[in-house]
Structures are given as C-alpha cells and as structure tokens.
Short mmCIF file of C-alpha atoms in Angstrom, two decimals:
data_model
loop_
_atom_site.label_atom_id
_atom_site.label_comp_id
_atom_site.label_asym_id
_atom_site.label_seq_id
_atom_site.Cartn_x
_atom_site.Cartn_y
_atom_site.Cartn_z
CA MET K 1051 0.00 0.00 0.00
CA ARG K 1052 2.82 2.42 0.91
CA LYS K 1053 4.46 1.55 -2.41
CA LEU K 1054 1.29 2.43 -4.31
CA ILE K 1055 1.01 5.75 -2.45
CA LEU K 1056 4.67 6.53 -3.22
CA LEU K 1057 4.22 5.76 -6.91
CA ALA K 1058 1.12 7.93 -7.07
CA THR K 1059 2.95 10.81 -5.38
CA MET K 1060 5.86 10.53 -7.82
CA ALA K 1061 3.50 10.52 -10.81
CA LEU K 1062 1.72 13.61 -9.54
CA ALA K 1063 5.02 15.43 -9.00
CA ALA K 1064 6.15 14.55 -12.55
CA ALA K 1065 2.93 15.98 -13.99
CA VAL K 1066 3.18 19.23 -12.04
CA MET K 1067 6.91 19.85 -12.51
CA PRO K 1068 6.89 20.94 -16.22
CA SER K 1069 4.26 23.60 -15.64
CA ALA K 1070 6.05 24.81 -12.54
CA LEU K 1071 9.30 25.07 -14.44
CA ALA K 1072 7.57 26.87 -17.28
CA SER K 1073 6.08 29.44 -14.92
CA ALA K 1074 9.45 29.99 -13.29
CA ALA K 1075 11.31 30.44 -16.59
CA PRO K 1076 12.01 34.06 -17.56
CA ALA K 1077 9.68 35.55 -20.16
CA PRO K 1078 11.19 36.05 -23.60
CA ALA K 1079 12.57 39.53 -24.12
CA ALA K 1080 10.19 41.92 -25.82
CA ALA K 1081 11.06 42.89 -29.37
CA PRO K 1082 12.75 46.30 -29.50
CA ALA K 1083 10.43 49.14 -30.35
CA SER K 1084 10.72 50.25 -33.95
CA VAL K 1085 12.36 53.61 -34.52
CA GLU K 1086 9.72 56.12 -35.52
CA ALA K 1087 10.49 57.79 -38.83
CA GLY K 1088 8.70 60.47 -40.76
CA PRO K 1089 5.97 59.93 -43.34
CA THR K 1090 6.59 58.59 -46.83
CA ALA K 1091 6.89 60.77 -49.90
CA ALA K 1092 3.48 59.56 -51.03
CA GLN K 1093 1.88 60.54 -47.72
CA LEU K 1094 3.33 64.04 -47.95
CA LEU K 1095 2.38 64.51 -51.60
CA ALA K 1096 -1.18 63.41 -50.84
CA LYS K 1097 -1.52 66.55 -48.69
CA THR K 1098 -0.43 68.87 -51.53
CA THR K 1099 -2.92 67.89 -54.22
CA SER K 1100 -4.90 71.13 -53.89
CA CYS K 1101 -3.59 74.66 -53.50
CA HIS K 1102 -4.88 77.47 -51.34
CA GLN K 1103 -2.82 80.14 -53.05
CA ILE K 1104 -1.28 82.80 -50.84
CA SER K 1105 1.17 84.32 -53.32
CA ASN K 1106 0.01 87.44 -55.13
CA GLY K 1107 0.39 85.90 -58.55
CA LYS K 1108 2.85 83.21 -59.60
CA TYR K 1109 6.58 82.74 -60.09
CA LYS K 1110 8.73 81.79 -63.05
CA THR K 1111 10.97 78.75 -62.76
CA ASP K 1112 13.89 80.27 -64.67
CA GLU K 1113 15.15 83.65 -65.83
CA ASP K 1114 14.85 82.74 -69.52
CA VAL K 1115 11.18 81.70 -69.42
CA SER K 1116 8.26 84.10 -69.59
CA ALA K 1117 5.47 81.93 -68.20
CA LYS K 1118 4.65 82.34 -64.53
CA THR K 1119 3.36 78.96 -63.41
CA VAL K 1120 4.27 78.36 -59.75
CA ALA K 1121 2.04 79.44 -56.89
CA VAL K 1122 2.89 79.36 -53.21
CA CYS K 1123 0.19 77.42 -51.36
CA ASP K 1124 -0.87 77.62 -47.72
CA ALA K 1125 -1.60 74.65 -45.47
CA ASN K 1126 -2.01 73.92 -41.79
CA GLY K 1127 1.49 74.38 -40.36
CA ALA K 1128 3.32 74.77 -43.66
CA VAL K 1129 3.49 76.36 -47.07
CA PHE K 1130 4.42 74.50 -50.24
CA TRP K 1131 5.11 74.91 -53.93
CA LYS K 1132 5.78 72.63 -56.89
CA ALA K 1133 8.53 73.66 -59.24
CA ASP K 1134 11.82 72.72 -60.85
CA MET K 1135 15.22 72.62 -59.16
CA ASP K 1136 18.05 74.91 -60.16
CA ILE K 1137 21.39 74.38 -58.42
CA ASP K 1138 22.63 76.90 -55.87
CA CYS K 1139 26.40 76.64 -55.38
CA ASP K 1140 26.88 79.83 -53.37
CA GLY K 1141 28.61 80.07 -50.02
CA GLN K 1142 31.86 78.50 -48.95
CA ARG K 1143 34.31 77.88 -51.77
CA THR K 1144 34.76 74.14 -52.37
CA THR K 1145 35.91 71.81 -55.13
CA GLN K 1146 32.31 71.49 -56.29
CA CYS K 1147 31.30 75.13 -55.87
CA ASN K 1148 33.58 77.94 -57.00
CA GLU K 1149 34.09 80.50 -59.78
CA ASN K 1150 35.27 77.82 -62.20
CA THR K 1151 32.36 75.43 -61.73
CA ASP K 1152 29.60 78.06 -61.49
CA CYS K 1153 29.47 81.12 -63.70
CA CYS K 1154 27.26 82.91 -61.17
CA TYR K 1155 29.07 81.83 -58.01
CA GLN K 1156 28.89 84.10 -54.97
CA ASP K 1157 30.94 83.47 -51.85
CA ASP K 1158 28.11 84.24 -49.44
CA THR K 1159 24.64 83.04 -48.47
CA ALA K 1160 21.77 84.98 -46.94
CA PHE K 1161 21.99 82.94 -43.76
CA HIS K 1162 25.16 81.85 -41.98
CA GLN K 1163 26.47 79.00 -39.88
CA SER K 1164 26.67 79.27 -36.10
CA ASP K 1165 30.34 80.33 -36.47
CA GLY K 1166 29.39 83.22 -38.77
CA LYS K 1167 30.66 81.62 -41.98
CA PRO K 1168 28.48 81.26 -45.09
CA LEU K 1169 26.81 77.91 -45.64
CA SER K 1170 28.47 75.24 -47.76
CA ALA K 1171 26.26 74.33 -50.71
CA ALA K 1172 28.38 71.28 -51.45
CA LYS K 1173 27.90 69.83 -47.96
CA LEU K 1174 24.62 71.16 -46.56
CA PRO K 1175 21.19 70.40 -47.97
CA TYR K 1176 19.40 73.75 -48.09
CA ILE K 1177 16.78 75.42 -50.26
CA VAL K 1178 16.46 78.93 -51.64
CA VAL K 1179 13.35 81.04 -51.09
CA PRO K 1180 12.55 84.06 -53.27
CA SER K 1181 13.54 87.39 -51.77
CA SER K 1182 10.57 89.29 -50.38
CA SER K 1183 8.49 91.10 -52.99
CA SER K 1184 4.94 92.06 -53.83
CA ILE K 1185 4.41 88.46 -54.94
CA TRP K 1186 5.19 86.91 -51.59
CA LYS K 1187 7.13 87.60 -48.41
CA TYR K 1188 8.35 84.37 -46.90
CA SER K 1189 8.53 85.97 -43.46
CA SER K 1190 4.80 86.71 -43.60
CA SER K 1191 4.26 82.93 -43.76
CA GLN K 1192 6.30 82.44 -40.56
CA LEU K 1193 9.34 81.17 -42.47
CA LYS K 1194 12.90 82.22 -41.67
CA GLY K 1195 16.52 81.30 -42.19
CA GLY K 1196 17.25 77.88 -40.79
CA GLY K 1197 13.61 76.87 -41.11
CA SER K 1198 12.82 73.21 -41.73
CA CYS K 1199 11.67 71.99 -45.16
CA ALA K 1200 10.92 68.69 -46.86
CA VAL K 1201 11.98 68.45 -50.50
CA ILE K 1202 10.41 65.61 -52.48
CA TYR K 1203 11.50 64.24 -55.84
CA ASN K 1204 10.96 60.89 -57.53
CA GLY K 1205 9.75 59.21 -54.35
CA LYS K 1206 12.62 60.50 -52.21
CA ILE K 1207 12.52 63.00 -49.34
CA GLU K 1208 15.36 65.30 -48.36
CA TYR K 1209 15.00 67.29 -45.15
CA ALA K 1210 16.73 70.61 -45.69
CA VAL K 1211 16.89 74.09 -44.20
CA ILE K 1212 16.11 77.50 -45.65
CA GLY K 1213 19.65 78.63 -46.41
CA ASP K 1214 19.58 81.37 -49.03
CA THR K 1215 17.37 83.85 -50.82
CA GLY K 1216 17.08 84.30 -54.57
CA PRO K 1217 15.53 86.52 -57.24
CA THR K 1218 12.14 88.05 -56.52
CA GLN K 1219 10.48 86.62 -59.62
CA ILE K 1220 11.87 83.05 -59.63
CA ILE K 1221 11.26 80.00 -57.45
CA GLY K 1222 12.67 76.47 -57.39
CA GLU K 1223 16.29 76.29 -56.27
CA ALA K 1224 18.33 74.24 -53.82
CA SER K 1225 21.92 73.55 -52.89
CA TYR K 1226 24.33 71.17 -54.59
CA ALA K 1227 24.01 68.79 -51.63
CA THR K 1228 20.20 68.75 -51.79
CA ALA K 1229 20.21 67.81 -55.46
CA LYS K 1230 22.87 65.15 -55.00
CA ASP K 1231 21.00 63.47 -52.15
CA LEU K 1232 17.80 63.37 -54.23
CA GLY K 1233 19.53 61.81 -57.22
CA ILE K 1234 19.39 65.00 -59.29
CA ASN K 1235 22.46 66.09 -61.27
CA PRO K 1236 24.05 68.65 -58.89
CA ASP K 1237 26.38 70.27 -61.43
CA PRO K 1238 25.76 74.05 -61.22
CA SER K 1239 26.46 74.50 -64.94
CA ASN K 1240 24.25 71.78 -66.40
CA GLY K 1241 22.44 70.09 -63.51
CA GLY K 1242 19.05 70.41 -61.92
CA THR K 1243 15.70 69.23 -63.17
CA ASP K 1244 12.94 71.01 -65.08
CA SER K 1245 10.00 69.78 -62.99
CA GLY K 1246 8.70 67.32 -60.44
CA VAL K 1247 10.02 68.84 -57.22
CA THR K 1248 7.75 69.63 -54.25
CA TYR K 1249 8.97 71.94 -51.50
CA ILE K 1250 7.16 71.90 -48.14
CA CYS K 1251 8.42 74.40 -45.55
CA PHE K 1252 7.16 74.25 -41.99
CA LYS K 1253 6.01 77.42 -40.27
CA ASN K 1254 7.70 78.72 -37.13
CA SER K 1255 10.44 76.11 -37.33
CA THR K 1256 14.19 76.40 -36.78
CA VAL K 1257 16.99 73.89 -37.12
CA SER K 1258 19.78 74.69 -34.68
CA PRO K 1259 22.54 74.93 -35.50
CA ILE K 1260 21.58 75.55 -39.11
CA GLU K 1261 24.54 73.53 -40.41
CA ASN K 1262 23.64 70.35 -38.49
CA HIS K 1263 21.96 68.09 -41.05
CA THR K 1264 21.27 65.36 -38.48
CA ASN K 1265 19.16 67.84 -36.54
CA ALA K 1266 17.46 68.88 -39.77
CA ILE K 1267 16.40 65.30 -40.41
CA SER K 1268 15.00 64.66 -36.93
CA LYS K 1269 13.22 68.02 -36.83
CA GLY K 1270 11.89 67.56 -40.35
CA GLU K 1271 10.56 64.07 -39.73
CA SER K 1272 8.69 65.24 -36.64
CA LEU K 1273 7.18 68.27 -38.38
CA ALA K 1274 6.31 66.24 -41.46
CA THR K 1275 4.42 63.76 -39.31
CA THR K 1276 2.44 66.59 -37.74
CA PHE K 1277 1.79 68.05 -41.20
CA VAL K 1278 0.34 64.78 -42.47
CA ASN K 1279 -1.81 64.32 -39.37
CA ASN K 1280 -3.19 67.87 -39.43
CA ASN K 1281 -4.02 68.29 -43.12
#
C-alpha cells in the first residue's frame, strides 16, 4: 500500500513539474520598439494635391522663361510649392562650388552657420526662397533662415533648411548637396531638373545649428508627421 502511495505521489510530481518550471522560466525579451520615422513621400504629396494660393500671382521657374506657373500654397502648419530645381552653389568655396564650376558663383549666403561663416552648398542640404516682394514675403508665412523643409523628388525626401534667398520673380532652387542626395544632377552648370520637385516648408520652425543636417532630419521628420496628421 505504501508503495502504491509513493508511486502515485511521484507521478503527480512529474505531472506538475513541467508547468512549474515553465512558470518559473524568464519571459522572452520583448522585441525592441521600432524607430519612428517620418511619413513617406506619397503621404506628404497626398496633402499637396490642392492649393490654397497665398502668393500674389505666380513665379517663373527660370530667368529665360516668360510663363509664370508656380504658386505658393498655404496649409495647416506649412506652405508648399511645386517647381523645378536649379542648383545653388553659393557660399563657402569648395571643389564642387567655385568661380570655375559656377558662372554665377557668390561666396556668401543669406543665412550663416553658427560660427558666422556662409553655408556650404556642397555639404549642406538647403533650399532657396525668393527674396521678399509684392508676390510673396516668406517671413509673412512664418518662415525664416534655418527653417525646416521637406523636399520631395521621384519618391525621395530630403530634409533641408532654408539657407539662401534668390531673385524676386523666380522660385525652385536648392543647394548642390540637396540635389545630390535626391539623385538630381548637382552640377551648377548643367544640372538640376525642369519639374517634379515639391517643397514643403514648416512654419515657425528652426533647425539649430543651421549647419547640423542630423538635426534637420529629426526636426523635419517630426514636423512632417504633424503636417500629415493635421491636413
């Protein structure tokens, strides 16, 4: 009888032990949280299909064209326009940007680095906004030097800063580095693209320091997410 009781006790212990061990085992580690990135190019472009025009008229894309086809459009938290991309090589003199590579080279930019030097078009992704005129004053749309912008071309997004100002009648220009990162020929003499570029600039934004592209990306992704959610 004692033998039967002992065998029964051993059998019961064997049945209980696996579940006890399982409950005592440490839980598998949780999968690491995915890093939150900004919206896709398609998500941003979907918010720019209609235009609430705020410019007093339209801009030309180049000096040698007569048609004025580009309007500046207002949105919740941003303004945007759809244009071409001419190459700005102004600022610090580099191998890519100098008097020999660019017939119209200037050794300064409207906005400067934190150390007071001009921006480097060859290194820093930045865009050019038209100088203030009766057509549009960028400052009236809460834009300023160092402001955050998303530049979209061929399914790619480049987060850039407002780094320079250009002619009062022309729109659609960005630095050598912006074009290169987007897969556009960055050569200031024969590069750029004639169409297909969307510029979205976020109101009341500042990338600091202006020359820190890593900060421009993180700031831009955050603002772009808010733009998509609020429009």
